[in-house]
Amino acid sequence: YGKNTIKFLRLHKEGKKQFVKEVEVCAHLRLTSPQEYLDGNNSLVIPTDTIKNIVLVLAKKNGIPSLEQFAIDICNHFMTTFCQVAYVKAYVQEVPWQRLHEDGVPHIHSFICVPDGIRFCEAEQCRNGPLIVFAGIKDLKLMKTTQSGFEGFYKNEHTTLPERHDRILCGEFFCKWSYGERKDFDFNCIWKKIRECILESFAGPPDCGEYSPSYQKTVNCIQMHVLSRVPQVQVIEVVLNNTFYNVVDMKNLGLTNDKEVLVPVETPYGSCTCTLGRKS
Amino acid sequence: YGKNTIKFLRLHKEGKKQFVKEVEVCAHLRLTSPQEYLDGNNSLVIPTDTIKNIVLVLAKKNGIPSLEQFAIDICNHFMTTFCQVAYVKAYVQEVPWQRLHEDGVPHIHSFICVPDGIRFCEAEQCRNGPLIVFAGIKDLKLMKTTQSGFEGFYKNEHTTLPERHDRILCGEFFCKWSYGERKDFDFNCIWKKIRECILESFAGPPDCGEYSPSYQKTVNCIQMHVLSRVPQVQVIEVVLNNTFYNVVDMKNLGLTNDKEVLVPVETPYGSCTCTLGRKS
Amino acid sequence: YGKNTIKFLRLHKEGKKQFVKEVEVCAHLRLTSPQEYLDGNNSLVIPTDTIKNIVLVLAKKNGIPSLEQFAIDICNHFMTTFCQVAYVKAYVQEVPWQRLHEDGVPHIHSFICVPDGIRFCEAEQCRNGPLIVFAGIKDLKLMKTTQSGFEGFYKNEHTTLPERHDRILCGEFFCKWSYGERKDFDFNCIWKKIRECILESFAGPPDCGEYSPSYQKTVNCIQMHVLSRVPQVQVIEVVLNNTFYNVVDMKNLGLTNDKEVLVPVETPYGSCTCTLGRKS
Amino acid sequence: YGKNTIKFLRLHKEGKKQFVKEVEVCAHLRLTSPQEYLDGNNSLVIPTDTIKNIVLVLAKKNGIPSLEQFAIDICNHFMTTFCQVAYVKAYVQEVPWQRLHEDGVPHIHSFICVPDGIRFCEAEQCRNGPLIVFAGIKDLKLMKTTQSGFEGFYKNEHTTLPERHDRILCGEFFCKWSYGERKDFDFNCIWKKIRECILESFAGPPDCGEYSPSYQKTVNCIQMHVLSRVPQVQVIEVVLNNTFYNVVDMKNLGLTNDKEVLVPVETPYGSCTCTLGRKS
């Protein structure tokens, strides 16, 4: 079982307008025989260097119309070319270059890196099995400054946390969903729609928001919203790495602090994870 | 000479609409006497814990109308309160929370972290000297996929770099400028204007761009543009950490690669720095 | 499903001699009911803050005789105290403080951090299932400057890697093994013995070393050696993140480079993983 | 003004015994004319790629007998070869590979990375000025679990820190010293001696230690000790990035915590810096 990581840039032009994709590709392979481990027999081993060449050649020949299509291309190539490959997984992640605009006019060849959530995807396949496509977003940091609490939790002699009905909800999201075996979706369009669903269900309506009784419930709301609005999604996993903020006690300093100044609590920090699918 | 770093969140409301600033403050102090180093006499030492309390109390009392104003407030407090302080510098850096929008409607209390260049500022003062204000942007990553070259450089027996007139220009910018002794500017508005100037002079006109003959010249263009367009800026320093990309040679693989697939060169990497001021 | 990370220091004294353990503990819990996700009903949820208190109280009461014993204590506490817990995993990792020595004399209370491989362990248990103990070492960086090659690998039209019989073998190891259900071992002593086995089988005899035909075979040698020498180990997983070094071609510079100057290849980088157990 | 970073490995053999140095070199150059910034005239610019070649060629030809000698070689080369160079600084930092030992026997070609303080050096020169050599250690993490306090500090209405006479002293040290213009020292030997001095004066005698009344005083003790014991050192700068630990208050949990369980305070954290030289 081995994996390799390759970073590169793929440019293309339409007239004078330039387009750029910078990606990090990680290819995982498992061979049908472990003989290189047991006997030191390398005759079936596909070197890292060859894998890199294949990925770059595919990028040159096919371009990267979507991360998902590129991951599918990689899987297909390894499965059809190498009969010694028992399993392949291609992970593709994007550097979030966005076209620069000046007074609303898009620039033909200049870009800025805007990492407000990183798009990634995965395609995986076992020999004789279906090719499954996943997509996701990671490093997405969101905050609600109100409309969040945590009450009615389990208590015993080790409980010191007070109940709170107006805390900060803040954290970093990792969301990954499966499209099942379908490879003919408009992956770019669906991804944008799912990102919007995540933001909407995190925040609630713009004029009033929606109360979150726990990190867990917010995770579930996002999942339910995506599953109900995007029929192409089969299963969705959400991991939320919480950042806690404590209201600073200023009594000793002669001041009342009405949730105006808060400090992040670096440890303990927590995370909650849930995977939700459709009834079959 | 000592410094301290404090992270916190400052919230405020206007009606039901919530506003958030999350900042990291670093306060540097030098005392008039080094007796705590030489004699272990702590009687003049202001503990880290006290500095933290002061910063939080100032945030509570004054809010953070701009990073620059908050840095000025910190300097003023230390200079006027502690006669043993010989020098104070306050560095303030922002976590780039942006208000979420749904279909163009701003959300009243939800935010997303968008780190496309981090705003920071500094205020510094020696006892009996003026208070000087600096501001800047860092971690700003920009790329031009064409209109960049590097030719006519110095050559000798150690030169292996070919001349190129159509390379990628990509890097991370650090820009820091001085407002001199003035403290009454609209710092938020000026900062946005300078950021626009930087992007404009990096990219050139949206329809055609502008040719860059070197990283150094691009640094200089940015500086000249900011100094000519923003009269409040006295001096501007720009550091550009270059990322080089090489066109992959695909001859061995039987393919022609017309600047379509490139790989980042992780080492050597370079940086160029220049500080430019006005003639007095 | 949730997890929490807590960092702390545990001190104890024997006479005037001081002992220190600094650890990072990560507790994973899964509850019997997902009601907090589905209904926002928090009545079974054990807050992060409570988990932190429990971990600290256990450290205070029991000390940390070994990382493994502490992980077992945490699992036991959660399983016996909370009937709503369906699954618990405790991960414990050590900050590698080592006692300072002056001219061979150990210091009674001073320590230096020596991160030459980080010790960690895990204990996990499902309700009504056995408690399983794992241990491991991570971030262990090793290099052999000779006695390593890679030849006879699979070749096709995408192969550009030359065969090499005298390359550098360098990488970062992650090794994790299972002790099964036994909880009464001398975990500290066994861990040291396994670390020695890993180094020995990586390096070979001190006077001549042992030839490695591939990263994969070296991984397997380590596993075989540990399983044969340490009967307490049931299964061992080894992940090796390779660092490749290329001999610099100095022909253009008029020099012959006989594997004297090499540069690290940052991308592609690879890793190989294998899990090996005993026949039952 | 520009700088470049290059990483590489230098191997050499004595008989069958192999030796390795892995270094990161950063070369800073300032040219006599800023014409490449102002006019886009590159005719004096020495490309990053050429600088890399020169550093690798010097490593090939001269080897790296000590980091300091290698930095001196780099400075000399640039000053004597390029009349357009007005200033050069060479920074060299080592990856801390240590030879593996099996039962006390050194291995002929295997190494382990032991980052318990990173050795570095700098050589710098202005045209027509002397070449000055610096050396140092960084990322050196030390802890004393007792014999440290902080009392008698300045107090006012913002003070909440209690006085303490038995706290933890822990931090990361950066030490950098100057050897002045001398280039003929046994740099490897002196560096080891200075490292020992730093550890000794941090820890005090092994049987009882030495009380530290503040981080600042400990910094000063280290400087005084090095200057008194190592006559080759002209000036020494020490930066100490403190890590604070708080004794956990367990009263609410019904327990007395006699400095047995402590948690790190991640923010605010502080640092103190001092530079000390000899009277001329």
GROMACS .gro file of N, CA and C in nm, chain B residues 108-165:
model
  174
  388ILE      N    1  -2.698   3.917   0.989
  388ILE     CA    2  -2.679   4.005   1.106
  388ILE      C    3  -2.574   3.954   1.205
  389HIS      N    4  -2.544   3.825   1.206
  389HIS     CA    5  -2.448   3.781   1.307
  389HIS      C    6  -2.360   3.663   1.265
  390SER      N    7  -2.348   3.636   1.135
  390SER     CA    8  -2.266   3.523   1.092
  390SER      C    9  -2.152   3.568   1.002
  391PHE      N   10  -2.037   3.503   1.020
  391PHE     CA   11  -1.914   3.547   0.957
  391PHE      C   12  -1.836   3.428   0.904
  392ILE      N   13  -1.755   3.455   0.800
  392ILE     CA   14  -1.667   3.355   0.742
  392ILE      C   15  -1.526   3.412   0.741
  393CYS      N   16  -1.430   3.327   0.765
  393CYS     CA   17  -1.290   3.369   0.767
  393CYS      C   18  -1.233   3.363   0.625
  394VAL      N   19  -1.185   3.477   0.575
  394VAL     CA   20  -1.138   3.487   0.436
  394VAL      C   21  -0.995   3.544   0.436
  395PRO      N   22  -0.896   3.457   0.450
  395PRO     CA   23  -0.759   3.508   0.466
  395PRO      C   24  -0.689   3.536   0.333
  396ASP      N   25  -0.739   3.635   0.260
  396ASP     CA   26  -0.675   3.674   0.133
  396ASP      C   27  -0.589   3.798   0.155
  397GLY      N   28  -0.495   3.787   0.250
  397GLY     CA   29  -0.412   3.902   0.289
  397GLY      C   30  -0.455   3.947   0.427
  398ILE      N   31  -0.361   3.953   0.520
  398ILE     CA   32  -0.393   3.984   0.659
  398ILE      C   33  -0.355   4.129   0.688
  399ARG      N   34  -0.449   4.203   0.742
  399ARG     CA   35  -0.423   4.343   0.779
  399ARG      C   36  -0.353   4.349   0.914
  400PHE      N   37  -0.254   4.437   0.923
  400PHE     CA   38  -0.188   4.457   1.053
  400PHE      C   39  -0.147   4.604   1.064
  401CYS      N   40  -0.109   4.644   1.185
  401CYS     CA   41  -0.054   4.778   1.203
  401CYS      C   42   0.041   4.779   1.322
  402GLU      N   43   0.114   4.884   1.334
  402GLU     CA   44   0.207   4.904   1.445
  402GLU      C   45   0.205   5.049   1.486
  403ALA      N   46   0.214   5.073   1.615
  403ALA     CA   47   0.239   5.210   1.662
  403ALA      C   48   0.358   5.199   1.755
  404GLU      N   49   0.451   5.293   1.744
  404GLU     CA   50   0.566   5.286   1.833
  404GLU      C   51   0.608   5.423   1.880
  405GLN      N   52   0.668   5.426   1.996
  405GLN     CA   53   0.705   5.554   2.057
  405GLN      C   54   0.820   5.533   2.155
  406CYS      N   55   0.920   5.622   2.146
  406CYS     CA   56   1.021   5.632   2.251
  406CYS      C   57   0.979   5.747   2.343
  407ARG      N   58   1.012   5.736   2.469
  407ARG     CA   59   0.979   5.845   2.562
  407ARG      C   60   1.041   5.975   2.508
  408ASN      N   61   0.962   6.080   2.508
  408ASN     CA   62   1.003   6.211   2.456
  408ASN      C   63   1.011   6.216   2.304
  409GLY      N   64   0.972   6.106   2.237
  409GLY     CA   65   0.974   6.107   2.091
  409GLY      C   66   0.832   6.103   2.037
  410PRO      N   67   0.816   6.117   1.906
  410PRO     CA   68   0.682   6.114   1.846
  410PRO      C   69   0.626   5.972   1.840
  411LEU      N   70   0.496   5.960   1.833
  411LEU     CA   71   0.431   5.832   1.811
  411LEU      C   72   0.417   5.814   1.660
  412ILE      N   73   0.474   5.705   1.609
  412ILE     CA   74   0.471   5.680   1.465
  412ILE      C   75   0.375   5.565   1.437
  413VAL      N   76   0.294   5.580   1.332
  413VAL     CA   77   0.194   5.478   1.297
  413VAL      C   78   0.233   5.410   1.166
  414PHE      N   79   0.232   5.278   1.167
  414PHE     CA   80   0.255   5.197   1.047
  414PHE      C   81   0.131   5.111   1.022
  415ALA      N   82   0.113   5.071   0.897
  415ALA     CA   83   0.008   4.973   0.868
  415ALA      C   84   0.060   4.882   0.758
  416GLY      N   85  -0.011   4.775   0.733
  416GLY     CA   86   0.038   4.685   0.630
  416GLY      C   87  -0.056   4.571   0.600
  417ILE      N   88  -0.014   4.492   0.504
  417ILE     CA   89  -0.084   4.371   0.465
  417ILE      C   90   0.020   4.263   0.447
  418LYS      N   91  -0.011   4.142   0.492
  418LYS     CA   92   0.085   4.032   0.476
  418LYS      C   93   0.011   3.906   0.430
  419ASP      N   94   0.087   3.805   0.390
  419ASP     CA   95   0.029   3.679   0.345
  419ASP      C   96  -0.066   3.700   0.226
  420LEU      N   97  -0.034   3.794   0.142
  420LEU     CA   98  -0.113   3.824   0.022
  420LEU      C   99  -0.050   3.751  -0.094
  421LYS      N  100  -0.121   3.649  -0.145
  421LYS     CA  101  -0.063   3.566  -0.251
  421LYS      C  102  -0.124   3.601  -0.386
  422LEU      N  103  -0.040   3.636  -0.480
  422LEU     CA  104  -0.084   3.680  -0.612
  422LEU      C  105  -0.010   3.603  -0.720
  423MET      N  106  -0.074   3.591  -0.835
  423MET     CA  107  -0.013   3.521  -0.947
  423MET      C  108  -0.053   3.588  -1.079
  424LYS      N  109   0.044   3.600  -1.168
  424LYS     CA  110   0.019   3.637  -1.307
  424LYS      C  111   0.064   3.520  -1.391
  425THR      N  112  -0.020   3.470  -1.478
  425THR     CA  113   0.018   3.351  -1.553
  425THR      C  114   0.094   3.385  -1.681
  426THR      N  115   0.101   3.514  -1.714
  426THR     CA  116   0.180   3.555  -1.830
  426THR      C  117   0.222   3.699  -1.808
  427GLN      N  118   0.281   3.762  -1.908
  427GLN     CA  119   0.327   3.901  -1.899
  427GLN      C  120   0.436   3.916  -1.792
  428SER      N  121   0.523   3.819  -1.785
  428SER     CA  122   0.634   3.827  -1.691
  428SER      C  123   0.753   3.754  -1.751
  429GLY      N  124   0.872   3.810  -1.735
  429GLY     CA  125   0.993   3.747  -1.785
  429GLY      C  126   1.111   3.782  -1.697
  430PHE      N  127   1.227   3.732  -1.737
  430PHE     CA  128   1.351   3.766  -1.666
  430PHE      C  129   1.464   3.744  -1.766
  431GLU      N  130   1.518   3.855  -1.815
  431GLU     CA  131   1.618   3.849  -1.922
  431GLU      C  132   1.730   3.948  -1.893
  432GLY      N  133   1.842   3.929  -1.961
  432GLY     CA  134   1.951   4.026  -1.956
  432GLY      C  135   2.023   4.030  -1.822
  433PHE      N  136   2.011   3.922  -1.745
  433PHE     CA  137   2.076   3.924  -1.612
  433PHE      C  138   2.225   3.892  -1.625
  434TYR      N  139   2.298   3.910  -1.517
  434TYR     CA  140   2.443   3.888  -1.513
  434TYR      C  141   2.474   3.740  -1.532
  435LYS      N  142   2.575   3.711  -1.614
  435LYS     CA  143   2.607   3.571  -1.641
  435LYS      C  144   2.756   3.545  -1.619
  436ASN      N  145   2.784   3.425  -1.568
  436ASN     CA  146   2.923   3.381  -1.561
  436ASN      C  147   2.925   3.228  -1.564
  437GLU      N  148   3.035   3.167  -1.523
  437GLU     CA  149   3.047   3.021  -1.540
  437GLU      C  150   2.950   2.943  -1.452
  438HIS      N  151   2.888   3.006  -1.354
  438HIS     CA  152   2.793   2.936  -1.268
  438HIS      C  153   2.648   2.956  -1.312
  439THR      N  154   2.629   3.022  -1.425
  439THR     CA  155   2.493   3.051  -1.471
  439THR      C  156   2.436   2.932  -1.548
  440THR      N  157   2.322   2.882  -1.507
  440THR     CA  158   2.254   2.778  -1.585
  440THR      C  159   2.111   2.819  -1.620
  441LEU      N  160   2.063   2.928  -1.563
  441LEU     CA  161   1.925   2.972  -1.588
  441LEU      C  162   1.910   3.025  -1.730
  442PRO      N  163   1.813   2.974  -1.806
  442PRO     CA  164   1.788   3.033  -1.937
  442PRO      C  165   1.711   3.164  -1.924
  443GLU      N  166   1.724   3.247  -2.023
  443GLU     CA  167   1.643   3.370  -2.026
  443GLU      C  168   1.498   3.332  -2.058
  444ARG      N  169   1.407   3.401  -1.996
  444ARG     CA  170   1.265   3.370  -2.022
  444ARG      C  171   1.186   3.498  -2.037
  445HIS      N  172   1.100   3.501  -2.137
  445HIS     CA  173   1.016   3.620  -2.154
  445HIS      C  174   0.868   3.589  -2.132
   0.00000   0.00000   0.00000
